[in-house]
mmCIF file of C-alpha atoms in Angstrom:
data_model
loop_
_atom_site.group_PDB
_atom_site.id
_atom_site.type_symbol
_atom_site.label_atom_id
_atom_site.label_comp_id
_atom_site.label_asym_id
_atom_site.label_seq_id
_atom_site.Cartn_x
_atom_site.Cartn_y
_atom_site.Cartn_z
ATOM 1 C CA MET R 1 241.430 303.223 222.846
ATOM 2 C CA ILE R 2 241.756 300.269 220.951
ATOM 3 C CA ALA R 3 238.479 298.166 220.176
ATOM 4 C CA VAL R 4 238.815 294.722 218.104
ATOM 5 C CA LEU R 5 235.629 293.442 216.460
ATOM 6 C CA GLN R 6 235.398 289.189 216.833
ATOM 7 C CA TRP R 7 232.127 287.807 214.829
ATOM 8 C CA THR R 8 231.129 285.161 212.826
ATOM 9 C CA VAL R 9 231.856 287.482 209.501
ATOM 10 C CA SER R 10 228.547 286.386 207.005
ATOM 11 C CA SER R 11 229.011 285.789 203.002
ATOM 12 C CA VAL R 12 227.041 288.919 202.418
ATOM 13 C CA PRO R 13 228.151 292.457 202.662
ATOM 14 C CA ASP R 14 225.221 294.245 203.651
ATOM 15 C CA LYS R 15 225.014 291.958 206.807
ATOM 16 C CA ASN R 16 228.236 293.004 207.966
ATOM 17 C CA LEU R 17 228.321 296.545 207.112
ATOM 18 C CA ALA R 18 224.942 296.466 209.562
ATOM 19 C CA TYR R 19 226.754 294.269 212.273
ATOM 20 C CA LEU R 20 229.307 297.001 212.293
ATOM 21 C CA ARG R 21 227.274 300.018 212.358
ATOM 22 C CA GLN R 22 225.668 298.083 215.651
ATOM 23 C CA GLU R 23 228.728 297.928 216.958
ATOM 24 C CA LEU R 24 230.068 301.355 216.325
ATOM 25 C CA ASN R 25 226.929 303.175 217.403
ATOM 26 C CA GLN R 26 227.648 300.933 220.872
ATOM 27 C CA LEU R 27 230.891 301.804 221.347
ATOM 28 C CA ARG R 28 230.162 305.759 219.973
ATOM 29 C CA ASN R 29 227.593 305.850 223.152
ATOM 30 C CA LYS R 30 229.941 304.074 225.560
ATOM 31 C CA TYR R 31 233.185 306.009 225.072
ATOM 32 C CA LYS R 32 231.445 309.048 223.780
ATOM 33 C CA ASN R 33 234.714 311.373 224.247
ATOM 34 C CA GLU R 34 237.670 308.862 223.154
ATOM 35 C CA GLU R 35 239.545 308.707 220.512
ATOM 36 C CA LEU R 36 238.921 305.115 219.000
ATOM 37 C CA LEU R 37 240.937 302.680 216.423
ATOM 38 C CA VAL R 38 238.555 300.041 215.384
ATOM 39 C CA CYS R 39 240.130 296.908 214.487
ATOM 40 C CA LEU R 40 238.020 294.404 212.105
ATOM 41 C CA PRO R 41 239.129 290.762 211.098
ATOM 42 C CA GLU R 42 240.380 289.554 207.301
ATOM 43 C CA GLY R 43 237.172 289.047 205.292
ATOM 44 C CA PHE R 44 235.164 291.225 207.539
ATOM 45 C CA ALA R 45 234.353 292.681 204.125
ATOM 46 C CA CYS R 46 232.743 288.998 202.285
ATOM 47 C CA PHE R 47 233.676 285.606 203.721
ATOM 48 C CA ASP R 48 232.896 282.381 202.762
ATOM 49 C CA ALA R 49 231.461 282.979 199.621
ATOM 50 C CA GLU R 50 231.215 281.093 196.616
ATOM 51 C CA PRO R 51 234.339 281.912 194.473
ATOM 52 C CA SER R 52 232.269 283.330 191.998
ATOM 53 C CA GLU R 53 230.736 285.485 193.922
ATOM 54 C CA LEU R 54 233.941 286.863 196.024
ATOM 55 C CA MET R 55 235.408 287.414 192.714
ATOM 56 C CA ALA R 56 232.176 289.349 191.553
ATOM 57 C CA PHE R 57 232.548 291.478 194.779
ATOM 58 C CA ALA R 58 236.258 292.143 194.523
ATOM 59 C CA HIS R 59 235.616 293.646 191.099
ATOM 60 C CA ALA R 60 232.955 295.853 192.477
ATOM 61 C CA SER R 61 234.319 296.975 195.990
ATOM 62 C CA GLN R 62 234.237 300.351 195.534
ATOM 63 C CA PRO R 63 230.977 301.391 196.703
ATOM 64 C CA PHE R 64 231.610 298.738 199.911
ATOM 65 C CA ILE R 65 234.777 301.114 200.677
ATOM 66 C CA ARG R 66 232.689 304.144 200.210
ATOM 67 C CA GLU R 67 230.343 302.871 202.893
ATOM 68 C CA VAL R 68 232.991 301.361 205.595
ATOM 69 C CA CYS R 69 234.884 305.337 205.070
ATOM 70 C CA GLY R 70 231.319 306.633 205.206
ATOM 71 C CA LEU R 71 230.457 304.745 209.128
ATOM 72 C CA ALA R 72 234.346 305.596 210.148
ATOM 73 C CA LYS R 73 233.513 309.826 209.120
ATOM 74 C CA GLU R 74 229.974 309.352 210.972
ATOM 75 C CA TYR R 75 231.095 307.786 214.438
ATOM 76 C CA ASN R 76 234.133 309.572 214.130
ATOM 77 C CA VAL R 77 236.666 306.512 214.713
ATOM 78 C CA TRP R 78 239.767 305.325 212.833
ATOM 79 C CA LEU R 79 238.492 302.019 211.351
ATOM 80 C CA SER R 80 241.311 299.004 210.260
ATOM 81 C CA ALA R 81 239.549 297.802 207.661
ATOM 82 C CA GLY R 82 240.132 293.788 208.126
ATOM 83 C CA THR R 83 240.796 292.549 204.466
ATOM 84 C CA ILE R 84 238.159 294.033 201.745
ATOM 85 C CA PRO R 85 238.798 292.010 198.394
ATOM 86 C CA ILE R 86 240.465 295.015 195.431
ATOM 87 C CA GLY R 87 239.990 293.075 191.980
ATOM 88 C CA ASP R 88 242.470 293.395 189.390
ATOM 89 C CA GLY R 89 242.204 291.664 185.998
ATOM 90 C CA ASP R 90 240.988 287.899 186.800
ATOM 91 C CA LYS R 91 242.629 287.817 190.710
ATOM 92 C CA TYR R 92 242.287 290.166 193.422
ATOM 93 C CA TYR R 93 244.464 292.305 196.113
ATOM 94 C CA ALA R 94 243.609 290.884 199.734
ATOM 95 C CA ALA R 95 243.597 294.741 200.944
ATOM 96 C CA SER R 96 243.434 295.705 204.759
ATOM 97 C CA LEU R 97 242.567 299.663 204.976
ATOM 98 C CA LEU R 98 243.615 302.120 207.281
ATOM 99 C CA ILE R 99 240.926 304.621 207.486
ATOM 100 C CA ASP R 100 241.227 307.928 209.602
ATOM 101 C CA SER R 101 238.105 309.216 211.590
ATOM 102 C CA SER R 102 237.657 312.067 208.475
ATOM 103 C CA GLY R 103 236.883 308.863 206.266
ATOM 104 C CA GLU R 104 239.789 308.680 204.251
ATOM 105 C CA VAL R 105 241.724 306.193 203.739
ATOM 106 C CA VAL R 106 245.261 306.728 204.842
ATOM 107 C CA ALA R 107 247.138 303.289 204.098
ATOM 108 C CA ARG R 108 246.495 300.031 201.993
ATOM 109 C CA TYR R 109 248.218 296.840 203.030
ATOM 110 C CA ASN R 110 248.087 294.038 200.268
ATOM 111 C CA LYS R 111 248.660 290.635 202.178
ATOM 112 C CA ILE R 112 251.966 289.586 201.620
ATOM 113 C CA HIS R 113 251.797 285.642 202.354
ATOM 114 C CA LEU R 114 249.140 283.563 200.513
ATOM 115 C CA PHE R 115 247.611 280.839 202.301
ATOM 116 C CA ASP R 116 248.716 277.670 200.601
ATOM 117 C CA VAL R 117 248.008 274.674 202.652
ATOM 118 C CA ASP R 118 246.579 271.885 203.859
ATOM 119 C CA VAL R 119 244.401 271.596 206.605
ATOM 120 C CA ASN R 120 243.224 268.719 208.646
ATOM 121 C CA ASP R 121 239.351 270.582 208.814
ATOM 122 C CA SER R 122 236.097 270.413 206.853
ATOM 123 C CA LYS R 123 237.606 272.391 203.938
ATOM 124 C CA LYS R 124 240.903 270.093 203.648
ATOM 125 C CA ASN R 125 242.963 272.964 201.241
ATOM 126 C CA TYR R 126 243.479 276.030 200.648
ATOM 127 C CA ARG R 127 245.135 277.734 197.826
ATOM 128 C CA GLU R 128 245.414 281.782 198.227
ATOM 129 C CA SER R 129 247.453 282.153 195.155
ATOM 130 C CA ASN R 130 244.948 281.055 192.950
ATOM 131 C CA SER R 131 241.942 283.787 193.808
ATOM 132 C CA THR R 132 244.898 286.585 195.096
ATOM 133 C CA ILE R 133 247.791 288.247 193.794
ATOM 134 C CA ALA R 134 250.362 288.795 196.718
ATOM 135 C CA GLY R 135 251.549 292.262 197.960
ATOM 136 C CA LYS R 136 254.430 293.756 197.611
ATOM 137 C CA GLU R 137 255.371 296.623 200.539
ATOM 138 C CA LEU R 138 255.777 297.157 203.788
ATOM 139 C CA VAL R 139 253.086 299.790 205.696
ATOM 140 C CA VAL R 140 254.044 301.231 208.878
ATOM 141 C CA VAL R 141 251.755 304.524 209.635
ATOM 142 C CA ASP R 142 252.068 307.218 211.883
ATOM 143 C CA THR R 143 248.841 307.682 213.822
ATOM 144 C CA PRO R 144 247.162 309.402 217.019
ATOM 145 C CA PHE R 145 247.762 306.031 218.687
ATOM 146 C CA GLY R 146 251.330 305.180 217.922
ATOM 147 C CA LYS R 147 253.292 304.025 214.750
ATOM 148 C CA ILE R 148 251.307 300.879 213.093
ATOM 149 C CA GLY R 149 252.024 298.293 211.028
ATOM 150 C CA LEU R 150 249.943 296.216 209.010
ATOM 151 C CA THR R 151 249.887 292.467 208.084
ATOM 152 C CA VAL R 152 247.289 289.778 207.542
ATOM 153 C CA CYS R 153 246.562 286.638 209.233
ATOM 154 C CA TYR R 154 249.613 284.048 207.730
ATOM 155 C CA ASP R 155 251.872 286.784 207.374
ATOM 156 C CA MET R 156 252.081 286.281 211.504
ATOM 157 C CA ARG R 157 254.158 282.817 210.520
ATOM 158 C CA PHE R 158 257.326 284.986 208.678
ATOM 159 C CA PRO R 159 258.772 286.646 211.730
ATOM 160 C CA GLY R 160 261.301 288.438 208.905
ATOM 161 C CA LEU R 161 257.938 290.742 208.019
ATOM 162 C CA PHE R 162 257.523 292.042 211.875
ATOM 163 C CA GLY R 163 260.959 292.695 211.987
ATOM 164 C CA ALA R 164 261.190 294.795 209.169
ATOM 165 C CA LEU R 165 258.130 296.790 210.692
ATOM 166 C CA ARG R 166 259.567 297.168 213.810
ATOM 167 C CA ALA R 167 262.732 298.211 212.446
ATOM 168 C CA ARG R 168 260.873 301.251 210.534
ATOM 169 C CA GLY R 169 259.456 302.138 213.651
ATOM 170 C CA ALA R 170 256.007 300.424 214.443
ATOM 171 C CA ASP R 171 254.616 300.147 217.821
ATOM 172 C CA ILE R 172 251.797 298.410 217.360
ATOM 173 C CA ILE R 173 251.226 295.611 214.121
ATOM 174 C CA LEU R 174 248.068 294.904 213.698
ATOM 175 C CA VAL R 175 247.247 291.517 212.579
ATOM 176 C CA PRO R 176 243.640 290.921 210.953
ATOM 177 C CA SER R 177 242.934 286.948 210.743
ATOM 178 C CA ALA R 178 240.612 284.599 209.824
ATOM 179 C CA PHE R 179 242.446 280.987 211.551
ATOM 180 C CA THR R 180 241.562 277.161 210.707
ATOM 181 C CA VAL R 181 240.580 275.913 213.938
ATOM 182 C CA PRO R 182 242.918 273.114 213.953
ATOM 183 C CA THR R 183 246.294 275.056 213.649
ATOM 184 C CA GLY R 184 244.590 278.040 215.824
ATOM 185 C CA LYS R 185 244.523 275.510 218.628
ATOM 186 C CA ALA R 186 248.383 274.243 217.387
ATOM 187 C CA HIS R 187 249.943 277.971 217.018
ATOM 188 C CA TRP R 188 247.938 281.116 217.400
ATOM 189 C CA GLN R 189 248.727 282.200 220.831
ATOM 190 C CA PRO R 190 252.183 281.391 220.762
ATOM 191 C CA LEU R 191 253.247 282.790 217.439
ATOM 192 C CA LEU R 192 251.562 285.913 218.513
ATOM 193 C CA GLN R 193 253.401 286.365 221.636
ATOM 194 C CA ALA R 194 256.565 285.442 220.007
ATOM 195 C CA ARG R 195 255.696 288.427 217.366
ATOM 196 C CA ALA R 196 254.985 290.923 220.296
ATOM 197 C CA ILE R 197 258.344 289.648 222.576
ATOM 198 C CA GLU R 198 260.930 289.630 219.887
ATOM 199 C CA ASN R 199 259.897 293.002 217.979
ATOM 200 C CA GLN R 200 259.181 294.625 221.176
ATOM 201 C CA VAL R 201 255.232 295.712 220.115
ATOM 202 C CA PHE R 202 251.808 295.749 221.172
ATOM 203 C CA ILE R 203 249.917 292.437 218.714
ATOM 204 C CA VAL R 204 246.660 293.809 217.755
ATOM 205 C CA ALA R 205 244.356 290.801 216.078
ATOM 206 C CA ALA R 206 241.214 291.006 215.374
ATOM 207 C CA ALA R 207 239.330 287.536 214.215
ATOM 208 C CA THR R 208 236.503 285.690 212.578
ATOM 209 C CA THR R 209 235.052 282.644 214.759
ATOM 210 C CA GLY R 210 232.384 280.193 214.320
ATOM 211 C CA THR R 211 230.612 278.410 211.544
ATOM 212 C CA HIS R 212 230.234 280.385 208.387
ATOM 213 C CA ASP R 213 227.888 280.280 205.518
ATOM 214 C CA ARG R 214 229.180 277.277 203.427
ATOM 215 C CA GLY R 215 230.526 275.769 206.204
ATOM 216 C CA ARG R 216 233.949 277.122 206.728
ATOM 217 C CA GLU R 217 235.089 277.169 210.694
ATOM 218 C CA THR R 218 237.745 279.821 212.184
ATOM 219 C CA TYR R 219 239.467 279.715 215.468
ATOM 220 C CA GLY R 220 238.414 283.358 217.163
ATOM 221 C CA HIS R 221 240.394 284.168 220.191
ATOM 222 C CA SER R 222 240.904 287.518 219.090
ATOM 223 C CA VAL R 223 243.837 289.130 221.144
ATOM 224 C CA VAL R 224 245.808 291.891 222.776
ATOM 225 C CA ILE R 225 249.213 291.569 223.764
ATOM 226 C CA SER R 226 251.945 293.434 225.199
ATOM 227 C CA PRO R 227 255.371 294.171 223.948
ATOM 228 C CA TRP R 228 256.485 291.979 226.756
ATOM 229 C CA GLY R 229 254.630 288.912 225.716
ATOM 230 C CA GLU R 230 251.467 289.097 228.320
ATOM 231 C CA ILE R 231 248.125 288.753 226.753
ATOM 232 C CA GLU R 232 246.221 291.748 227.674
ATOM 233 C CA ALA R 233 242.984 290.399 227.092
ATOM 234 C CA MET R 234 242.065 287.566 224.660
ATOM 235 C CA LEU R 235 238.342 286.426 223.969
ATOM 236 C CA ALA R 236 236.899 282.981 223.114
ATOM 237 C CA THR R 237 234.541 282.310 220.826
ATOM 238 C CA GLU R 238 231.891 283.953 221.109
ATOM 239 C CA PRO R 239 231.167 287.146 219.118
ATOM 240 C CA ASN R 240 232.181 289.849 221.360
ATOM 241 C CA ASN R 241 234.449 292.999 221.556
ATOM 242 C CA ILE R 242 238.028 293.924 223.020
ATOM 243 C CA VAL R 243 238.562 297.686 224.571
ATOM 244 C CA TYR R 244 242.077 298.031 225.512
ATOM 245 C CA LEU R 245 244.083 300.793 226.230
ATOM 246 C CA PRO R 246 247.957 300.460 225.357
ATOM 247 C CA ASN R 247 250.249 301.652 228.303
ATOM 248 C CA MET R 248 253.178 303.184 225.193
ATOM 249 C CA ASP R 249 255.127 304.457 228.827
ATOM 250 C CA LYS R 250 255.622 300.477 229.194
ATOM 251 C CA LEU R 251 256.885 300.214 225.598
ATOM 252 C CA THR R 252 259.642 302.509 226.305
ATOM 253 C CA GLU R 253 260.535 301.140 229.201
ATOM 254 C CA ILE R 254 260.747 297.719 228.011
ATOM 255 C CA ARG R 255 262.705 299.060 224.977
ATOM 256 C CA GLN R 256 264.870 300.704 227.300
ATOM 257 C CA LYS R 257 265.725 297.766 229.590
ATOM 258 C CA MET R 258 266.591 295.407 226.594
ATOM 259 C CA PRO R 259 267.670 297.358 223.663
ATOM 260 C CA LEU R 260 267.408 294.749 221.435
ATOM 261 C CA MET R 261 267.080 296.930 218.156
ATOM 262 C CA SER R 262 270.313 298.097 218.618
ATOM 263 C CA HIS R 263 271.692 294.635 219.483
ATOM 264 C CA ASN R 264 270.237 293.285 216.754
ATOM 265 C CA GLN R 265 273.012 291.948 214.833
ATOM 266 C CA PHE R 266 271.150 291.581 211.212
ATOM 267 C CA ASN R 267 269.517 293.583 208.870
ATOM 268 C CA TYR R 268 265.938 292.805 207.852
ATOM 269 C CA GLU R 269 265.056 293.541 203.971
ATOM 270 C CA PHE R 270 262.329 292.233 201.979
ATOM 271 C CA LYS R 271 262.886 290.925 198.593
ATOM 272 C CA HIS R 272 260.426 292.823 196.445
ATOM 273 C CA GLU R 273 261.204 296.305 197.708
ATOM 274 C CA GLN R 274 263.859 297.991 195.885
#
């Protein structure tokens, strides 16, 4: 089963850890014997902090990561750990970690596409590249839930990435996000449905929501979408969870009836890889 957590993430890492522990405890009590993949939103570790505070956290994030790994082991769940800033020189990577139920990090995806845009909201402009290093590697992981491809938020606007993950065998693609409200209203659902349909994959997007500590607003609407583009479950703007069991037989049937991969006349190449 896949659980998707949506909440108004704090700029204080310890508050986010406490919230995560609370939610894992409730999930494990309710789904006692189920194998669980718990998906967290982008920035779940520390969101909307002062830039200097975020940079300091990024260069001292390993204890936080150990705590998150400990929670995965304690509650016997897999965790898609949204993004955690991991420092490198004078910047950091927006790293999405996949942690197994023994508390081991089995994969790390560094966000490739950085959000350098102007938006009609309270913040007005975003320049992730000022502080963030773009990733250069695609990640697909074998798990008990299927083959999982990793992406983050703004990546969803680049179909070539999703096509490359599908070509590498992805059955489920995770999209932890912190979408702005204006772009969310315009594009969140259609973009994610398109990525699901054209690649015949389950899309699982955990999102932040609400007004954060320094006034930044995020869209929420965490969602699970089928390989046929159906909205299987979607939240509104309240903190809440989705729990969903993907039908892998349905995935196989859709791919057999419409074999897009064998019909495709274009190769997916990623310019950063050799």
